[in-house]
Short mmCIF file of C-alpha atoms and ligand atoms in Angstrom, two decimals:
data_model
loop_
_atom_site.label_atom_id
_atom_site.label_comp_id
_atom_site.label_asym_id
_atom_site.label_seq_id
_atom_site.Cartn_x
_atom_site.Cartn_y
_atom_site.Cartn_z
CA MET A 105 -0.09 -0.31 -0.04
CA ASP A 106 1.69 3.38 -0.39
CA GLN A 107 1.81 6.41 2.12
CA SER A 108 1.03 8.68 -0.56
CA LYS A 109 -2.22 7.77 -2.11
CA ILE A 110 -3.47 7.79 2.30
CA ASP A 111 -1.79 11.16 3.44
CA ALA A 112 -3.55 12.52 -0.64
CA LEU A 113 -7.20 11.98 1.67
CA ARG A 114 -6.55 12.16 4.82
CA ASP A 115 -7.27 16.61 5.04
CA GLN A 116 -10.62 15.58 2.20
CA SER A 117 -13.68 17.84 3.76
CA VAL A 118 -16.50 15.43 4.93
CA PHE A 119 -19.10 16.81 4.01
CA PRO A 120 -22.68 16.63 7.15
CA GLN A 121 -24.25 13.40 7.00
CA SER A 122 -27.83 12.18 7.24
CA HIS A 123 -30.12 9.57 6.90
CA LEU A 124 -30.16 7.88 4.44
CA ILE A 125 -34.34 6.20 3.87
CA ASP A 126 -36.24 4.96 1.31
CA GLY A 127 -33.15 5.89 -1.04
CA LYS A 128 -32.99 8.79 -0.11
CA HIS A 129 -30.56 11.25 1.58
CA VAL A 130 -32.80 13.13 4.69
CA PRO A 131 -31.51 14.94 7.57
CA ALA A 132 -33.44 14.43 11.41
CA SER A 133 -36.51 15.94 11.67
CA ASP A 134 -35.97 18.47 13.86
CA GLY A 135 -32.97 19.35 12.05
CA ALA A 136 -30.38 18.74 15.06
CA ALA A 137 -27.47 16.73 13.72
CA MET A 138 -24.44 15.55 16.19
CA ASP A 139 -21.17 16.30 15.83
CA VAL A 140 -18.34 14.03 14.80
CA LEU A 141 -15.02 14.79 16.98
CA SER A 142 -11.78 13.25 14.87
CA PRO A 143 -9.61 10.54 17.51
CA LEU A 144 -7.17 11.62 15.84
CA ASP A 145 -6.68 15.10 16.73
CA GLY A 146 -10.13 15.66 18.83
CA ARG A 147 -11.13 18.74 15.93
CA MET A 148 -14.44 18.49 14.52
CA LEU A 149 -14.27 16.68 11.16
CA THR A 150 -17.94 17.37 10.36
CA THR A 151 -21.49 16.10 10.97
CA VAL A 152 -24.20 13.28 11.71
CA ALA A 153 -27.83 13.29 11.37
CA LYS A 154 -29.05 12.88 15.07
CA GLY A 155 -31.86 11.16 14.94
CA THR A 156 -34.92 11.14 17.03
CA VAL A 157 -37.73 8.55 17.58
CA ALA A 158 -39.82 10.18 14.64
CA ASP A 159 -37.34 9.30 11.93
CA MET A 160 -36.32 6.12 12.80
CA GLU A 161 -39.73 5.20 13.11
CA ALA A 162 -40.08 6.76 9.48
CA ALA A 163 -36.71 4.00 8.43
CA ILE A 164 -38.57 1.06 9.78
CA ALA A 165 -41.99 1.68 8.91
CA SER A 166 -40.08 2.32 4.97
CA ALA A 167 -38.70 -1.09 5.43
CA ARG A 168 -41.86 -2.65 6.02
CA ALA A 169 -43.40 -1.43 3.32
CA ALA A 170 -40.19 -2.82 1.06
CA PHE A 171 -40.14 -6.45 2.72
CA ASP A 172 -44.45 -6.75 1.86
CA ASP A 173 -44.51 -5.49 -1.99
CA ARG A 174 -41.47 -8.36 -1.69
CA ARG A 175 -39.76 -5.73 -3.82
CA TRP A 176 -36.02 -7.45 -2.61
CA ALA A 177 -37.21 -10.30 -1.39
CA GLY A 178 -39.68 -10.84 -4.01
CA GLN A 179 -36.68 -10.65 -7.07
CA PRO A 180 -35.26 -13.81 -8.21
CA PRO A 181 -31.78 -14.96 -7.09
CA ALA A 182 -30.75 -14.71 -9.40
CA ALA A 183 -30.97 -11.27 -9.28
CA ARG A 184 -30.44 -10.89 -6.08
CA LYS A 185 -26.72 -12.16 -6.14
CA LYS A 186 -26.22 -9.71 -8.81
CA ILE A 187 -26.77 -6.75 -6.91
CA LEU A 188 -25.05 -8.10 -3.66
CA MET A 189 -21.82 -8.64 -5.88
CA LYS A 190 -22.19 -5.49 -7.74
CA TRP A 191 -21.16 -4.32 -3.69
CA ALA A 192 -19.20 -6.18 -2.83
CA ASP A 193 -17.71 -4.81 -6.30
CA LEU A 194 -18.04 -0.83 -5.83
CA ILE A 195 -16.87 -1.56 -1.80
CA GLU A 196 -13.13 -3.09 -3.08
CA ALA A 197 -13.17 -0.14 -5.76
CA ASN A 198 -13.10 2.64 -2.81
CA ALA A 199 -11.58 0.67 -0.16
CA LEU A 200 -9.31 3.05 0.87
CA GLU A 201 -11.68 6.26 0.89
CA LEU A 202 -13.12 3.80 3.02
CA ALA A 203 -10.89 2.98 5.71
CA VAL A 204 -9.11 5.94 5.63
CA LEU A 205 -12.97 8.25 6.40
CA GLY A 206 -12.94 5.13 8.65
CA VAL A 207 -9.36 5.98 10.59
CA ARG A 208 -10.66 9.98 10.63
CA ASP A 209 -13.62 8.59 12.44
CA ASN A 210 -12.32 5.96 14.92
CA GLY A 211 -9.01 5.93 15.39
CA THR A 212 -8.22 2.87 14.00
CA GLU A 213 -4.13 1.93 12.57
CA ILE A 214 -4.73 2.20 8.75
CA GLY A 215 -3.06 -0.43 8.07
CA MET A 216 -5.15 -3.17 10.06
CA ALA A 217 -8.72 -0.61 8.93
CA ILE A 218 -7.64 -1.82 4.93
CA LYS A 219 -7.75 -5.11 5.44
CA ALA A 220 -10.41 -5.31 8.36
CA GLU A 221 -12.99 -2.95 6.92
CA PRO A 222 -13.31 -2.42 3.33
CA GLY A 223 -11.12 -5.93 2.94
CA SER A 224 -13.44 -7.67 5.05
CA ALA A 225 -16.54 -6.31 4.10
CA ALA A 226 -16.78 -6.60 0.58
CA GLY A 227 -15.15 -10.11 0.94
CA THR A 228 -18.71 -11.26 3.42
CA ILE A 229 -20.80 -10.31 1.37
CA ARG A 230 -19.97 -11.49 -1.73
CA TYR A 231 -19.79 -14.67 1.11
CA TYR A 232 -23.44 -14.27 1.53
CA ALA A 233 -24.58 -13.38 -1.98
CA GLU A 234 -23.32 -16.79 -3.49
CA ALA A 235 -24.41 -18.48 -0.56
CA LEU A 236 -28.31 -17.52 -0.83
CA ASP A 237 -29.38 -19.70 -3.94
CA LYS A 238 -28.31 -22.51 -1.57
CA VAL A 239 -30.49 -22.57 1.16
CA TYR A 240 -33.69 -24.92 0.49
CA GLY A 241 -35.98 -25.92 2.12
CA GLU A 242 -36.12 -29.30 3.41
CA ILE A 243 -39.43 -32.79 3.10
CA ALA A 244 -39.90 -34.51 6.45
CA PRO A 245 -39.25 -38.31 6.25
CA THR A 246 -43.50 -37.57 6.94
CA GLN A 247 -45.39 -41.45 7.06
CA GLY A 248 -49.42 -42.00 5.09
CA ASP A 249 -50.86 -39.47 2.88
CA VAL A 250 -49.23 -36.67 4.27
CA LEU A 251 -46.15 -34.64 2.96
CA GLY A 252 -44.50 -31.95 5.52
CA LEU A 253 -42.37 -28.99 3.79
CA ILE A 254 -40.63 -26.75 6.23
CA HIS A 255 -39.83 -23.02 4.33
CA LYS A 256 -37.25 -20.80 4.86
CA GLU A 257 -38.30 -17.56 4.55
CA PRO A 258 -37.08 -14.45 5.66
CA VAL A 259 -37.94 -12.86 8.93
CA GLY A 260 -39.20 -9.29 7.80
CA VAL A 261 -37.94 -6.94 9.59
CA VAL A 262 -34.39 -7.29 10.91
CA GLY A 263 -33.02 -3.79 13.09
CA ALA A 264 -29.24 -3.81 13.07
CA ILE A 265 -27.68 -1.81 16.27
CA ILE A 266 -23.08 -1.51 15.28
CA PRO A 267 -20.77 -0.97 17.84
CA TRP A 268 -17.83 1.61 16.63
CA ASN A 269 -14.64 -0.47 16.62
CA PHE A 270 -14.95 -2.09 12.49
CA PRO A 271 -18.53 -0.74 11.79
CA LEU A 272 -17.87 -2.02 7.94
CA MET A 273 -16.23 -5.18 9.03
CA ILE A 274 -19.38 -5.68 11.54
CA GLY A 275 -21.99 -4.19 9.91
CA ALA A 276 -21.15 -6.45 6.70
CA TRP A 277 -21.75 -9.66 9.47
CA LYS A 278 -24.70 -8.42 9.89
CA LEU A 279 -25.85 -6.62 6.27
CA GLY A 280 -25.06 -9.43 4.17
CA PRO A 281 -26.88 -12.43 5.23
CA ALA A 282 -30.23 -10.32 5.91
CA LEU A 283 -30.17 -9.28 2.51
CA ALA A 284 -29.10 -12.66 1.08
CA MET A 285 -32.54 -13.87 2.23
CA GLY A 286 -34.60 -10.96 1.06
CA ASN A 287 -35.54 -9.40 4.19
CA SER A 288 -34.97 -5.36 4.73
CA VAL A 289 -32.73 -3.63 7.14
CA VAL A 290 -32.16 -0.81 9.14
CA LEU A 291 -29.13 -0.23 10.27
CA LYS A 292 -27.84 2.27 13.59
CA PRO A 293 -24.45 2.27 13.30
CA ALA A 294 -22.20 3.78 16.98
CA GLU A 295 -22.06 7.78 17.19
CA THR A 296 -18.63 7.74 17.45
CA ALA A 297 -18.23 5.71 14.15
CA SER A 298 -21.06 6.02 11.85
CA LEU A 299 -19.38 7.94 8.60
CA SER A 300 -17.75 5.06 6.47
CA LEU A 301 -20.55 2.65 7.53
CA MET A 302 -23.15 5.57 5.66
CA ARG A 303 -21.14 5.63 2.80
CA MET A 304 -21.24 1.95 2.96
CA VAL A 305 -24.41 1.56 2.96
CA GLU A 306 -25.05 3.73 0.74
CA LEU A 307 -22.76 2.31 -2.00
CA ALA A 308 -25.19 -0.18 -2.20
CA GLN A 309 -27.77 1.68 -3.42
CA GLU A 310 -25.33 2.38 -5.82
CA ALA A 311 -24.73 -0.74 -6.90
CA GLY A 312 -29.46 -1.16 -7.29
CA LEU A 313 -30.83 -2.34 -3.60
CA PRO A 314 -33.98 -1.23 -4.12
CA PRO A 315 -35.67 2.18 -1.25
CA GLY A 316 -36.47 0.48 1.67
CA ALA A 317 -34.76 -2.47 1.53
CA LEU A 318 -31.76 -1.05 3.69
CA ASN A 319 -32.28 1.80 5.91
CA ALA A 320 -29.51 4.00 8.32
CA VAL A 321 -30.67 6.52 11.21
CA THR A 322 -28.14 7.67 13.11
CA GLY A 323 -27.49 9.27 15.99
CA GLU A 324 -28.20 8.45 19.82
CA GLY A 325 -28.38 5.16 20.85
CA ALA A 326 -30.75 5.80 23.37
CA VAL A 327 -33.10 7.67 21.09
CA VAL A 328 -33.15 6.17 17.74
CA GLY A 329 -31.19 2.29 19.05
CA GLU A 330 -34.13 2.47 22.04
CA ALA A 331 -36.73 2.94 19.14
CA MET A 332 -35.87 0.66 16.94
CA GLY A 333 -35.51 -2.01 20.57
CA LEU A 334 -39.10 -1.31 21.41
CA SER A 335 -40.51 -0.82 17.69
CA MET A 336 -43.46 -3.57 16.58
CA ASP A 337 -42.64 -3.67 13.96
CA VAL A 338 -38.92 -5.44 13.63
CA ASP A 339 -38.95 -8.67 13.88
CA VAL A 340 -35.10 -9.28 14.61
CA LEU A 341 -32.24 -7.74 16.24
CA VAL A 342 -29.30 -8.39 15.82
CA PHE A 343 -26.65 -6.01 18.19
CA THR A 344 -22.50 -5.80 18.53
CA GLY A 345 -21.50 -3.92 21.73
CA SER A 346 -21.96 -3.85 25.24
CA GLY A 347 -23.40 -5.82 27.78
CA GLY A 348 -24.85 -3.42 29.19
CA THR A 349 -26.60 -2.53 26.11
CA GLY A 350 -27.55 -5.65 25.17
CA ARG A 351 -29.29 -6.41 28.02
CA ARG A 352 -31.54 -3.32 27.91
CA LEU A 353 -32.54 -4.71 24.30
CA MET A 354 -33.14 -8.05 25.59
CA GLU A 355 -35.73 -5.53 28.21
CA TYR A 356 -37.16 -3.99 24.81
CA ALA A 357 -37.61 -6.75 23.42
CA ALA A 358 -39.63 -7.94 26.84
CA ARG A 359 -41.52 -4.86 26.68
CA SER A 360 -42.71 -5.05 22.78
CA ASN A 361 -43.35 -6.96 20.24
CA MET A 362 -40.60 -10.33 22.00
CA LYS A 363 -38.29 -9.39 18.79
CA ARG A 364 -35.71 -11.52 18.35
CA VAL A 365 -32.63 -10.29 19.76
CA TYR A 366 -29.41 -11.54 18.93
CA LEU A 367 -26.40 -10.30 21.16
CA GLU A 368 -22.48 -10.21 20.36
CA LEU A 369 -21.39 -9.01 23.91
CA GLY A 370 -17.86 -8.11 24.87
CA GLY A 371 -14.83 -10.48 26.38
CA LYS A 372 -12.25 -10.66 28.84
CA SER A 373 -10.77 -13.32 26.91
CA PRO A 374 -7.17 -15.37 28.58
CA ASN A 375 -4.51 -16.17 26.05
CA ILE A 376 -2.96 -19.12 27.92
CA ILE A 377 0.70 -20.13 27.03
CA PHE A 378 2.37 -23.53 28.80
CA ALA A 379 5.92 -23.69 28.61
CA ASP A 380 6.47 -26.04 26.13
CA ALA A 381 4.76 -23.66 23.57
CA PRO A 382 5.98 -24.50 20.04
CA ASP A 383 7.79 -21.24 19.81
CA LEU A 384 7.71 -18.20 22.98
CA ASP A 385 8.50 -15.85 20.59
CA GLU A 386 6.13 -15.85 18.22
CA ALA A 387 3.92 -16.60 21.16
CA ALA A 388 4.98 -12.68 22.65
CA LYS A 389 4.39 -11.21 19.12
CA VAL A 390 1.19 -12.68 18.56
CA ALA A 391 0.57 -11.52 22.58
CA ALA A 392 1.27 -8.16 22.08
CA HIS A 393 -0.32 -7.72 18.77
CA GLY A 394 -3.79 -9.92 20.05
CA ILE A 395 -3.78 -6.97 23.34
CA PHE A 396 -2.84 -3.82 21.85
CA ARG A 397 -3.50 -3.94 17.77
CA ASN A 398 -6.70 -0.94 16.92
CA ALA A 399 -5.46 -0.42 20.81
CA GLY A 400 -7.04 -2.94 22.54
CA GLN A 401 -10.32 -2.19 21.20
CA VAL A 402 -10.91 -5.75 20.11
CA CYS A 403 -13.68 -7.85 20.94
CA VAL A 404 -12.12 -10.72 20.72
CA ALA A 405 -8.79 -9.13 22.36
CA GLY A 406 -6.50 -12.24 23.98
CA SER A 407 -6.41 -9.01 27.70
CA ARG A 408 -5.40 -12.03 30.32
CA LEU A 409 -2.40 -13.71 29.24
CA LEU A 410 -2.27 -16.75 31.82
CA VAL A 411 1.73 -17.56 31.55
CA GLU A 412 2.79 -21.04 33.10
CA ALA A 413 4.66 -19.97 36.53
CA SER A 414 8.29 -21.55 35.40
CA ILE A 415 8.55 -18.85 32.27
CA HIS A 416 6.09 -15.87 33.66
CA ASP A 417 9.05 -13.69 33.69
CA ASP A 418 10.76 -13.89 31.36
CA PHE A 419 7.31 -14.66 28.66
CA VAL A 420 6.13 -10.89 29.75
CA ALA A 421 9.78 -9.64 29.33
CA GLN A 422 9.75 -10.65 25.36
CA VAL A 423 5.74 -9.66 25.38
CA ALA A 424 6.62 -6.08 26.53
CA LYS A 425 9.74 -5.71 24.21
CA VAL A 426 6.94 -6.00 21.78
CA ALA A 427 4.63 -4.20 22.35
CA GLN A 428 7.75 -1.24 23.30
CA GLY A 429 8.69 -1.77 19.70
CA MET A 430 5.18 -1.30 18.22
CA ARG A 431 4.47 2.95 17.55
CA VAL A 432 1.75 4.09 19.07
CA GLY A 433 0.12 7.51 17.00
CA ASP A 434 -0.57 8.76 13.97
CA PRO A 435 -3.39 7.10 12.80
CA LEU A 436 -2.80 6.93 8.82
CA SER A 437 0.74 6.24 9.48
CA LEU A 438 2.06 3.04 7.51
CA LYS A 439 4.21 2.61 10.24
CA THR A 440 1.88 2.90 13.35
CA ALA A 441 1.27 -0.56 15.15
CA ILE A 442 -1.02 0.63 17.29
CA GLY A 443 -3.79 4.04 16.44
CA ALA A 444 -5.34 6.29 19.13
CA VAL A 445 -8.54 5.11 21.24
CA ASN A 446 -11.76 6.15 19.96
CA SER A 447 -12.77 8.56 22.08
CA GLU A 448 -11.96 10.89 24.53
CA THR A 449 -14.51 9.23 27.02
CA GLN A 450 -13.02 5.53 26.51
CA LEU A 451 -9.46 7.17 27.42
CA ARG A 452 -10.48 7.93 30.72
CA GLN A 453 -12.39 4.58 31.16
CA ASN A 454 -9.47 3.36 30.24
CA LEU A 455 -7.12 4.58 32.78
CA GLY A 456 -8.59 4.13 35.68
CA PHE A 457 -8.63 0.97 34.77
CA VAL A 458 -5.18 0.97 35.26
CA ASP A 459 -6.16 2.59 39.15
CA THR A 460 -7.92 -0.11 40.28
CA ALA A 461 -5.64 -2.48 38.79
CA THR A 462 -2.56 -0.73 41.08
CA ASN A 463 -4.29 0.78 44.10
CA GLU A 464 -5.93 -4.12 43.94
CA GLY A 465 -2.25 -5.08 44.42
CA GLY A 466 -1.04 -5.08 40.18
CA GLN A 467 1.54 -3.84 39.42
CA VAL A 468 2.48 -1.76 36.44
CA ARG A 469 4.94 -3.50 34.44
CA MET A 470 5.04 -1.06 31.02
CA GLY A 471 2.80 1.88 30.58
CA GLY A 472 0.28 3.10 32.44
CA SER A 473 0.10 7.04 30.78
CA ARG A 474 -1.90 9.16 28.17
CA ILE A 475 0.83 10.25 25.56
CA LEU A 476 0.81 12.58 22.44
CA GLN A 477 -1.26 14.68 23.92
CA GLU A 478 0.02 18.12 22.59
CA THR A 479 -1.54 15.82 19.27
CA GLY A 480 -4.86 16.85 20.74
CA GLY A 481 -5.91 12.82 19.57
CA TYR A 482 -6.75 10.06 22.04
CA PHE A 483 -3.13 8.08 22.74
CA MET A 484 -2.63 5.48 25.40
CA GLU A 485 0.83 3.35 26.19
CA PRO A 486 0.57 -0.64 25.71
CA THR A 487 0.24 -0.90 29.22
CA ILE A 488 1.26 -4.43 31.13
CA ILE A 489 -0.26 -5.33 34.64
CA THR A 490 1.44 -8.23 36.51
CA GLY A 491 0.54 -9.38 39.68
CA VAL A 492 -3.15 -9.87 38.45
CA THR A 493 -5.53 -11.83 40.74
CA PRO A 494 -9.23 -14.32 38.95
CA GLU A 495 -11.27 -11.45 41.67
CA ALA A 496 -9.44 -8.14 40.20
CA THR A 497 -11.67 -6.44 38.48
CA ILE A 498 -8.78 -5.26 35.47
CA ALA A 499 -9.68 -9.16 34.97
CA GLN A 500 -13.53 -9.43 35.56
CA LYS A 501 -14.49 -5.96 33.46
CA GLU A 502 -13.61 -5.60 29.95
CA VAL A 503 -11.62 -2.56 29.88
CA PHE A 504 -11.74 -2.33 26.10
CA GLY A 505 -8.23 -0.25 25.89
CA PRO A 506 -4.98 -1.20 25.27
CA VAL A 507 -4.45 -2.91 28.54
CA LEU A 508 -3.25 -5.97 29.16
CA GLY A 509 -3.39 -8.54 32.85
CA VAL A 510 -1.30 -10.71 33.82
CA SER A 511 -1.36 -13.66 36.08
CA ALA A 512 0.37 -17.11 36.28
CA PHE A 513 -0.71 -20.60 36.76
CA ASP A 514 -0.04 -23.62 38.05
CA THR A 515 -1.66 -26.87 36.33
CA ASP A 516 -3.55 -27.17 33.71
CA ASP A 517 -6.48 -27.03 35.93
CA ASP A 518 -5.77 -24.00 37.42
CA ALA A 519 -5.68 -22.71 33.75
CA ILE A 520 -8.72 -24.11 32.69
CA ARG A 521 -10.49 -22.87 36.53
CA ILE A 522 -9.03 -18.86 36.07
CA ALA A 523 -10.07 -19.03 32.57
CA ASN A 524 -13.29 -19.29 33.54
CA SER A 525 -13.89 -17.71 36.29
CA THR A 526 -15.60 -14.89 34.23
CA VAL A 527 -18.42 -14.24 33.15
CA TYR A 528 -17.13 -13.51 29.97
CA GLY A 529 -16.85 -16.92 26.93
CA LEU A 530 -16.08 -15.27 24.18
CA ALA A 531 -12.51 -16.41 22.49
CA GLY A 532 -9.78 -17.76 24.26
CA ALA A 533 -6.17 -19.82 23.15
CA VAL A 534 -3.83 -22.06 24.47
CA TRP A 535 -0.07 -22.64 22.83
CA THR A 536 0.86 -26.47 23.42
CA SER A 537 3.00 -28.62 21.91
CA ASN A 538 1.68 -31.48 23.94
CA LEU A 539 -1.89 -32.55 21.80
CA SER A 540 -3.16 -33.62 24.26
CA ARG A 541 -3.24 -31.03 26.90
CA ALA A 542 -4.00 -28.41 23.44
CA HIS A 543 -7.23 -30.34 22.91
CA ARG A 544 -8.44 -31.12 27.01
CA MET A 545 -7.96 -27.06 26.73
CA VAL A 546 -10.19 -26.54 24.18
CA ARG A 547 -12.94 -28.51 25.61
CA GLY A 548 -12.98 -27.24 28.63
CA VAL A 549 -11.84 -22.84 28.32
CA ARG A 550 -15.75 -21.66 28.10
CA THR A 551 -15.54 -20.44 25.73
CA GLY A 552 -17.51 -19.81 22.09
CA VAL A 553 -13.85 -19.83 20.19
CA MET A 554 -10.61 -21.07 21.37
CA HIS A 555 -7.10 -20.98 19.63
CA VAL A 556 -4.38 -23.15 20.09
CA ASN A 557 -0.68 -22.07 18.75
CA THR A 558 -2.00 -18.74 17.54
CA TYR A 559 -3.96 -15.88 18.34
CA GLY A 560 -6.86 -13.91 15.96
CA GLY A 561 -7.79 -14.85 12.54
CA ALA A 562 -10.33 -17.08 12.37
CA ASP A 563 -11.79 -16.44 8.62
CA GLY A 564 -15.72 -15.61 8.20
CA THR A 565 -15.69 -19.63 6.89
CA VAL A 566 -16.38 -20.44 10.83
CA PRO A 567 -18.78 -18.70 13.92
CA LEU A 568 -17.99 -16.28 14.99
CA GLY A 569 -20.57 -15.95 19.10
CA GLY A 570 -20.03 -15.45 22.70
CA VAL A 571 -21.75 -17.73 25.92
CA GLY A 572 -22.64 -16.45 28.79
CA GLN A 573 -22.68 -13.20 29.50
CA SER A 574 -20.72 -12.92 25.51
CA GLY A 575 -23.78 -13.51 23.79
CA ASN A 576 -25.71 -15.40 22.45
CA GLY A 577 -25.80 -16.36 18.32
CA HIS A 578 -23.44 -15.78 15.57
CA ASP A 579 -22.30 -14.37 13.15
CA LYS A 580 -20.25 -15.10 9.98
CA SER A 581 -20.23 -18.01 8.45
CA LEU A 582 -23.30 -20.17 6.82
CA HIS A 583 -24.67 -20.75 9.87
CA ALA A 584 -25.44 -17.06 10.76
CA LEU A 585 -28.06 -17.20 8.02
CA GLU A 586 -30.29 -18.93 10.84
CA LYS A 587 -31.41 -15.69 12.76
CA TYR A 588 -32.26 -14.09 9.24
CA ILE A 589 -34.93 -16.95 8.36
CA ASN A 590 -38.11 -18.47 9.60
CA LEU A 591 -38.77 -21.74 9.66
CA LYS A 592 -42.86 -23.03 8.66
CA THR A 593 -44.26 -25.55 8.00
CA ALA A 594 -46.98 -26.24 5.51
CA TRP A 595 -48.27 -29.69 6.66
CA ILE A 596 -50.03 -31.52 3.58
CA LYS A 597 -52.91 -34.77 3.43
CA LEU A 598 -52.35 -35.60 -0.54
P1 LIG B 202 -22.31 0.51 22.64
O1 LIG B 202 -23.37 -1.12 24.08
O2 LIG B 202 -22.08 1.50 23.74
O3 LIG B 202 -22.84 0.74 21.21
C1 LIG B 202 -22.83 -0.51 20.08
C2 LIG B 202 -24.64 -0.17 19.88
O4 LIG B 202 -25.61 0.59 20.19
C3 LIG B 202 -24.65 2.03 18.85
O5 LIG B 202 -24.45 1.77 18.10
C4 LIG B 202 -24.98 2.91 20.17
O6 LIG B 202 -25.34 3.49 19.64
C5 LIG B 202 -25.61 1.19 20.48
N1 LIG B 202 -26.81 1.94 21.87
C6 LIG B 202 -25.87 2.55 23.29
N2 LIG B 202 -27.41 2.56 24.41
C7 LIG B 202 -28.28 2.55 23.10
C8 LIG B 202 -30.24 1.96 23.99
N3 LIG B 202 -30.27 2.60 24.66
N4 LIG B 202 -30.62 1.47 22.73
C9 LIG B 202 -30.42 0.79 21.59
N5 LIG B 202 -28.85 1.18 21.20
C10 LIG B 202 -27.94 1.37 21.87
O7 LIG B 202 -20.88 -0.09 22.70
P2 LIG B 202 -19.90 0.00 21.95
O8 LIG B 202 -18.93 1.30 23.15
O9 LIG B 202 -19.86 1.43 20.56
O10 LIG B 202 -18.64 -1.13 21.65
C11 LIG B 202 -18.06 -1.32 21.65
C12 LIG B 202 -18.77 -3.32 23.32
O11 LIG B 202 -18.59 -4.18 21.87
C13 LIG B 202 -17.38 -4.04 23.86
O12 LIG B 202 -17.87 -4.48 24.72
C14 LIG B 202 -16.72 -5.26 22.78
O13 LIG B 202 -16.28 -5.89 23.35
C15 LIG B 202 -18.48 -5.36 21.64
N6 LIG B 202 -17.70 -5.98 20.93
C16 LIG B 202 -18.49 -6.91 20.61
C17 LIG B 202 -17.82 -8.02 19.10
C18 LIG B 202 -18.47 -9.79 19.23
O14 LIG B 202 -18.35 -10.25 17.86
N7 LIG B 202 -18.97 -9.74 20.42
C19 LIG B 202 -17.72 -7.42 18.65
C20 LIG B 202 -16.98 -5.94 18.56
C21 LIG B 202 -17.02 -5.55 19.46
#
C-alpha cells in the first residue's frame, strides 16, 4: 500500500451526513446534528444527523413497506446475487477512501483498517451473495398420505445496531446474511463511527438495492437505538456492542413485540501460555498483537495473559519487548502499529482501570499513561499489569483498551479454573506442543472460539459468537443465516 495515496485523502473535507431512508438522504426531522470529533486530533470532522424517534419510525415503516411488497425478497435469487456482488465490487473499488474515512472517524491504525474493514466487508458480502441460492427448504420423512414441507422464509424487518470498533466488518456480518435471505434492514451505526458505514450503505444503493431494503439512521443509542428496540414492527434485532446495551435490548424486546434478539457482546478472553509452547517468541509476539492492535478495541482481544509460573518473568519480558517496538501514533501512517483510542471518554475509562488495578495490588510492568497529548488526539501506551488475581477488577471487567492483565498459573486445572472465572466466554487461546493438553484446554475453557498456538485471525468460514454474558447467536459462516430465517411448516394431506 502506498502512503502517498493515504496522505492525499487525510485532510479531505467530509460533508455533513444525513440519514438514508427509502433511498434518499434525509436530515433529522427536527434538523438536529451531532458533531463528529476525530480521535486523531480531537478536532471536528463533520456532523451527522442526530436522529429522532420519528426518524427511526420512518425508516422502519419504509423497510416494512419494502418487505411487504417483496421488491427485494421477491426478486429472483440470481438478481439479488448480482446486486450484492456489485455492492462488494463497489466496496472494494472504494476501499482506500472507505478505510481512511473510517480511520479519521474511529482511530484504528490504517494498516489494519484496510484489511479488516473494506477488505473484510467486501469478502463477507460476497460470501453471502454466493450462499443465497444454496439455501433450500426440506421435505420431512412423514408417514402415510401427508407431505411435510419446511419452508425457509425471510423473517421481515431486521434492526441492526453496530459498534464503533470495526463498523464495516461488523456491519457486513449483519447486512450480508440478512439481505441475502431477503429481509429488509434498518441500520443504526455507532455515534462515534458512522461515516464509513453510511458510505457503505450509499454504495449498496448504487449497486441497485431497491429503496427501503436497507435504511440507515444515525444518532444516539438511547434515542434511535431505543426506538428500534421498542418498535412493534422490527422482527429481529441483531447487535454487537457492550453487555449493558445488550441487556437493554432484551428488555425492549420484552416490553414490545418479543422480537428475536441476537447479541455479540464483550469479552475478557484468556491467552494461556504453557512452558511447552512450540515457539515462545512467536507466542509473545502474537500475545502483544492480540491485545494491543486497534488499541485493544477488539471484542476478542486476548486481554488476560495466563502464563505458566516457571516461564512467567521471561515471557512477560518478551511480550513487553514486542510491545515497546509497536509504534503508537498517527493512525493514518502505515508505520503505526497502535492507533488512537476512539474517544476521550473511552481513554479516561482505560486510565481509570489502570488506577483500579494498581489499587488492587497489580503492578504496572509497562505503560499506563496517556501519550501524544500535544496532538489533541486520544493515545495510550500499551500497558501491561502483572500480579493480577482472578478476582481483580482488571481480570473481571472488559477494559476495551490497550491494557493487558497477567496472571501466573501452575497446573492445567489451575489454568482452566482461572480462564473460566469471568462472566464472559467469547474467545481464548492455548499455546502448547502437547496435543492432548491442547484438546483438553479447548474442551475445558468456556468460550465461543478457542485458538491453538495462534491468536485471532479466524476467517469468515467459521462462526463467531459468545457464551455466557458474551452473547448468543453467531455472526459469520453459514450458521449466521439461521438468525435471518423463519422455518415454516406446510403439512399437506395428499
Ligand atoms: P455500546 O453498547 O456502547 O454501543 C453499541 C451500539 O449500541 C451503538 O450503535 C450505540 O449507539 C447503541 N446503543 C447504545 N445505547 C443504546 C440503547 N439504549 N438502545 C439501543 N442501542 C443503543 O458498545 P460500543 O462501546 O460501541 O462497543 C464496544 C463493545 O462492543 C465492547 O463491549 C466490545 O467487546 C463489543 N464488541 C463485541 C463484538 C463481538 O463480536 N462479540 C465485536 C465488537 C465489539
